[in-house]
PDB file of C-alpha atoms in Angstrom:
ATOM      1  CA  ILE A   1     -51.149-247.005-141.850  1.00 51.00           C
ATOM      2  CA  LEU A   2     -48.641-248.995-139.559  1.00 53.00           C
ATOM      3  CA  LEU A   3     -45.792-248.922-141.972  1.00 54.00           C
ATOM      4  CA  GLY A   4     -46.092-245.094-142.163  1.00 56.00           C
ATOM      5  CA  ALA A   5     -46.216-244.630-138.433  1.00 56.00           C
ATOM      6  CA  TRP A   6     -44.018-247.444-137.364  1.00 59.00           C
ATOM      7  CA  PRO A   7     -41.516-248.466-140.075  1.00 60.00           C
ATOM      8  CA  ARG A   8     -40.277-251.382-138.058  1.00 58.00           C
ATOM      9  CA  THR A   9     -43.587-253.131-138.542  1.00 62.00           C
ATOM     10  CA  LEU A  10     -43.553-256.378-140.504  1.00 63.00           C
ATOM     11  CA  LEU A  11     -46.760-257.389-142.133  1.00 61.00           C
ATOM     12  CA  LYS A  12     -47.563-260.916-143.240  1.00 66.00           C
ATOM     13  CA  PRO A  13     -49.041-261.370-146.712  1.00 70.00           C
ATOM     14  CA  ASP A  14     -52.372-262.392-145.179  1.00 67.00           C
ATOM     15  CA  THR A  15     -52.650-259.476-142.614  1.00 64.00           C
ATOM     16  CA  ARG A  16     -55.705-257.475-142.629  1.00 67.00           C
ATOM     17  CA  VAL A  17     -57.365-254.946-140.369  1.00 67.00           C
ATOM     18  CA  GLN A  18     -60.100-256.189-138.243  1.00 74.00           C
ATOM     19  CA  ILE A  19     -62.402-253.335-137.046  1.00 79.00           C
ATOM     20  CA  ASP A  20     -65.003-254.119-134.291  1.00 85.00           C
ATOM     21  CA  LEU A  21     -68.498-252.748-134.183  1.00 87.00           C
ATOM     22  CA  PRO A  22     -70.897-252.718-131.391  1.00 89.00           C
ATOM     23  CA  LEU A  23     -74.354-254.470-131.216  1.00 85.00           C
ATOM     24  CA  HIS A  24     -77.387-252.602-132.753  1.00 85.00           C
ATOM     25  CA  SER A  25     -78.889-252.477-129.300  1.00 85.00           C
ATOM     26  CA  ASP A  26     -75.830-250.601-127.836  1.00 88.00           C
ATOM     27  CA  VAL A  27     -75.648-247.619-130.372  1.00 91.00           C
ATOM     28  CA  VAL A  28     -79.039-245.844-129.944  1.00 92.00           C
ATOM     29  CA  LYS A  29     -78.621-243.354-127.132  1.00 91.00           C
ATOM     30  CA  ASP A  30     -80.936-244.028-124.211  1.00 90.00           C
ATOM     31  CA  PRO A  31     -82.593-240.661-123.299  1.00 87.00           C
ATOM     32  CA  GLU A  32     -82.760-241.815-119.594  1.00 90.00           C
ATOM     33  CA  GLU A  33     -78.984-241.542-119.306  1.00 89.00           C
ATOM     34  CA  ARG A  34     -78.068-237.908-119.123  1.00 90.00           C
ATOM     35  CA  LEU A  35     -74.638-238.330-120.375  1.00 92.00           C
ATOM     36  CA  SER A  36     -72.607-236.312-122.966  1.00 93.00           C
ATOM     37  CA  ASP A  37     -72.241-238.205-126.343  1.00 92.00           C
ATOM     38  CA  ASP A  38     -68.673-238.733-125.424  1.00 93.00           C
ATOM     39  CA  ASP A  39     -69.226-240.145-122.049  1.00 94.00           C
ATOM     40  CA  TYR A  40     -72.200-242.289-123.278  1.00 92.00           C
ATOM     41  CA  MET A  41     -69.928-243.847-125.851  1.00 91.00           C
ATOM     42  CA  PHE A  42     -67.183-244.506-123.480  1.00 91.00           C
ATOM     43  CA  LYS A  43     -69.374-246.229-121.036  1.00 91.00           C
ATOM     44  CA  HIS A  44     -71.381-248.370-123.514  1.00 89.00           C
ATOM     45  CA  SER A  45     -68.094-249.296-125.592  1.00 89.00           C
ATOM     46  CA  ALA A  46     -66.419-250.961-122.409  1.00 88.00           C
ATOM     47  CA  THR A  47     -66.852-254.543-123.952  1.00 86.00           C
ATOM     48  CA  LEU A  48     -65.112-253.379-127.238  1.00 86.00           C
ATOM     49  CA  ARG A  49     -62.426-251.380-125.196  1.00 84.00           C
ATOM     50  CA  ASN A  50     -61.662-254.386-123.149  1.00 83.00           C
ATOM     51  CA  LYS A  51     -61.254-256.769-126.079  1.00 79.00           C
ATOM     52  CA  GLN A  52     -57.681-255.903-126.795  1.00 70.00           C
ATOM     53  CA  ARG A  53     -55.667-257.295-129.419  1.00 68.00           C
ATOM     54  CA  SER A  54     -51.890-256.697-129.345  1.00 65.00           C
ATOM     55  CA  PRO A  55     -50.172-254.617-130.525  1.00 71.00           C
ATOM     56  CA  PHE A  56     -53.243-252.484-131.304  1.00 74.00           C
ATOM     57  CA  HIS A  57     -56.980-252.889-131.980  1.00 79.00           C
ATOM     58  CA  ILE A  58     -59.544-250.356-133.490  1.00 82.00           C
ATOM     59  CA  PHE A  59     -63.223-249.953-133.219  1.00 87.00           C
ATOM     60  CA  VAL A  60     -65.822-247.781-134.714  1.00 89.00           C
ATOM     61  CA  TYR A  61     -68.804-246.769-132.678  1.00 91.00           C
ATOM     62  CA  PRO A  62     -71.778-245.017-134.457  1.00 93.00           C
ATOM     63  CA  LEU A  63     -73.628-243.208-131.578  1.00 93.00           C
ATOM     64  CA  VAL A  64     -77.357-242.873-132.901  1.00 94.00           C
ATOM     65  CA  ARG A  65     -79.440-240.094-131.549  1.00 91.00           C
ATOM     66  CA  SER A  66     -82.186-241.223-129.244  1.00 89.00           C
ATOM     67  CA  GLY A  67     -85.751-241.988-130.853  1.00 88.00           C
ATOM     68  CA  ILE A  68     -84.188-243.141-134.074  1.00 90.00           C
ATOM     69  CA  LYS A  69     -84.857-246.632-135.203  1.00 89.00           C
ATOM     70  CA  LEU A  70     -82.299-248.795-136.853  1.00 90.00           C
ATOM     71  CA  ALA A  71     -83.050-251.472-139.462  1.00 89.00           C
ATOM     72  CA  SER A  72     -82.368-254.625-137.397  1.00 87.00           C
ATOM     73  CA  ASP A  73     -82.331-257.023-140.500  1.00 91.00           C
ATOM     74  CA  LEU A  74     -79.178-255.188-141.715  1.00 92.00           C
ATOM     75  CA  PRO A  75     -75.688-255.229-140.627  1.00 92.00           C
ATOM     76  CA  LEU A  76     -74.933-252.241-138.255  1.00 92.00           C
ATOM     77  CA  GLU A  77     -72.710-250.504-140.731  1.00 89.00           C
ATOM     78  CA  GLN A  78     -75.463-250.390-143.366  1.00 92.00           C
ATOM     79  CA  ALA A  79     -78.255-249.824-141.074  1.00 93.00           C
ATOM     80  CA  VAL A  80     -76.484-246.613-139.749  1.00 93.00           C
ATOM     81  CA  ARG A  81     -75.550-245.426-143.280  1.00 91.00           C
ATOM     82  CA  GLN A  82     -79.213-245.166-144.071  1.00 93.00           C
ATOM     83  CA  LEU A  83     -79.630-242.592-141.391  1.00 94.00           C
ATOM     84  CA  ALA A  84     -79.262-238.856-141.880  1.00 93.00           C
ATOM     85  CA  PRO A  85     -75.761-237.636-140.931  1.00 91.00           C
ATOM     86  CA  SER A  86     -77.304-235.410-138.202  1.00 92.00           C
ATOM     87  CA  ASP A  87     -78.590-238.469-136.519  1.00 94.00           C
ATOM     88  CA  VAL A  88     -75.250-240.196-135.895  1.00 94.00           C
ATOM     89  CA  THR A  89     -72.035-239.187-134.199  1.00 92.00           C
ATOM     90  CA  TRP A  90     -69.169-241.415-135.338  1.00 90.00           C
ATOM     91  CA  TYR A  91     -66.243-242.356-132.986  1.00 90.00           C
ATOM     92  CA  ILE A  92     -63.059-244.234-133.835  1.00 86.00           C
ATOM     93  CA  TYR A  93     -61.234-245.719-130.886  1.00 85.00           C
ATOM     94  CA  THR A  94     -57.695-247.213-131.146  1.00 81.00           C
ATOM     95  CA  GLY A  95     -55.928-248.977-128.326  1.00 79.00           C
ATOM     96  CA  ILE A  96     -52.198-249.302-128.783  1.00 76.00           C
ATOM     97  CA  THR A  97     -49.892-251.145-126.424  1.00 74.00           C
ATOM     98  CA  HIS A  98     -47.271-248.940-124.793  1.00 72.00           C
ATOM     99  CA  SER A  99     -44.484-251.222-125.804  1.00 64.00           C
ATOM    100  CA  TYR A 100     -45.375-250.492-129.340  1.00 65.00           C
ATOM    101  CA  SER A 101     -46.228-246.901-129.201  1.00 67.00           C
ATOM    102  CA  ASP A 102     -45.512-244.106-126.779  1.00 66.00           C
ATOM    103  CA  GLY A 103     -45.545-240.357-126.664  1.00 67.00           C
ATOM    104  CA  ALA A 104     -45.515-238.500-130.047  1.00 69.00           C
ATOM    105  CA  SER A 105     -45.354-241.600-132.050  1.00 68.00           C
ATOM    106  CA  GLY A 106     -49.074-241.835-131.978  1.00 71.00           C
ATOM    107  CA  ASN A 107     -49.172-238.671-134.122  1.00 74.00           C
ATOM    108  CA  GLY A 108     -48.203-240.675-137.096  1.00 73.00           C
ATOM    109  CA  LEU A 109     -51.235-243.001-136.836  1.00 72.00           C
ATOM    110  CA  LEU A 110     -53.719-240.161-136.143  1.00 75.00           C
ATOM    111  CA  GLN A 111     -52.304-238.340-139.363  1.00 77.00           C
ATOM    112  CA  ASP A 112     -52.722-241.339-141.469  1.00 75.00           C
ATOM    113  CA  LEU A 113     -56.263-241.687-140.153  1.00 75.00           C
ATOM    114  CA  LEU A 114     -57.055-238.063-141.109  1.00 79.00           C
ATOM    115  CA  ARG A 115     -55.440-238.489-144.400  1.00 80.00           C
ATOM    116  CA  LEU A 116     -57.563-241.539-145.362  1.00 77.00           C
ATOM    117  CA  TYR A 117     -60.522-239.958-144.092  1.00 77.00           C
ATOM    118  CA  ALA A 118     -59.902-236.793-146.285  1.00 81.00           C
ATOM    119  CA  GLU A 119     -59.231-239.201-149.246  1.00 82.00           C
ATOM    120  CA  GLU A 120     -62.532-241.059-148.614  1.00 78.00           C
ATOM    121  CA  ALA A 121     -64.685-237.862-148.159  1.00 78.00           C
ATOM    122  CA  GLY A 122     -62.948-236.459-151.329  1.00 79.00           C
ATOM    123  CA  ARG A 123     -61.421-233.630-149.537  1.00 74.00           C
ATOM    124  CA  ALA A 124     -57.758-232.660-149.824  1.00 63.00           C
ATOM    125  CA  GLY A 125     -55.979-232.704-146.425  1.00 50.00           C
ATOM    126  CA  PRO A 126     -53.196-230.599-145.217  1.00 53.00           C
ATOM    127  CA  GLY A 127     -50.850-232.248-147.692  1.00 52.00           C
ATOM    128  CA  GLY A 128     -53.551-232.639-150.413  1.00 52.00           C
ATOM    129  CA  VAL A 129     -55.114-235.958-151.272  1.00 48.00           C
ATOM    130  CA  GLY A 130     -52.435-238.597-152.474  1.00 51.00           C
ATOM    131  CA  ALA A 131     -49.633-236.443-151.077  1.00 56.00           C
ATOM    132  CA  ALA A 132     -46.901-238.282-149.321  1.00 60.00           C
ATOM    133  CA  PRO A 133     -47.494-238.509-145.507  1.00 55.00           C
ATOM    134  CA  PRO A 134     -45.186-236.439-143.439  1.00 59.00           C
ATOM    135  CA  GLU A 135     -42.280-237.928-141.610  1.00 63.00           C
ATOM    136  CA  PRO A 136     -43.972-239.452-138.442  1.00 58.00           C
ATOM    137  CA  MET A 137     -40.837-239.021-136.395  1.00 59.00           C
ATOM    138  CA  ALA A 138     -40.194-235.420-137.515  1.00 63.00           C
ATOM    139  CA  LEU A 139     -41.405-234.098-134.202  1.00 56.00           C
ATOM    140  CA  LEU A 140     -38.932-236.251-132.269  1.00 57.00           C
ATOM    141  CA  GLN A 141     -36.027-234.795-134.375  1.00 54.00           C
ATOM    142  CA  ARG A 142     -36.498-231.224-132.982  1.00 52.00           C
TER     143      ARG A 142
END
């Protein structure tokens, strides 16, 4: 993803993406808190948002509908996958330092994430699955 969005990125051979997840207890929506799903996730993901790694960090937050019980003996990602899709709203949060990305350069990352999602879901994206991603800086060339 990074190489497509930011060609100046150099990756070390042992580089891998580390995606953070919240605790089991933080993802089931509390019915007492009358917040939209977006506001609830933003409030309860503060610990993950504030745990920044430069130049960027990413976390996934599966917000589970209130009243749903998660299997506590499984890792969060497995416990949530056992639920019906209608019981979970998935959020992907990325934090990128301004010195690394500003303005329209974030579009390249979002396009890559959407393309990867389409591939995983077995759906053809705007350019088709496996198609070369669009030039990330094309918008800036206009």
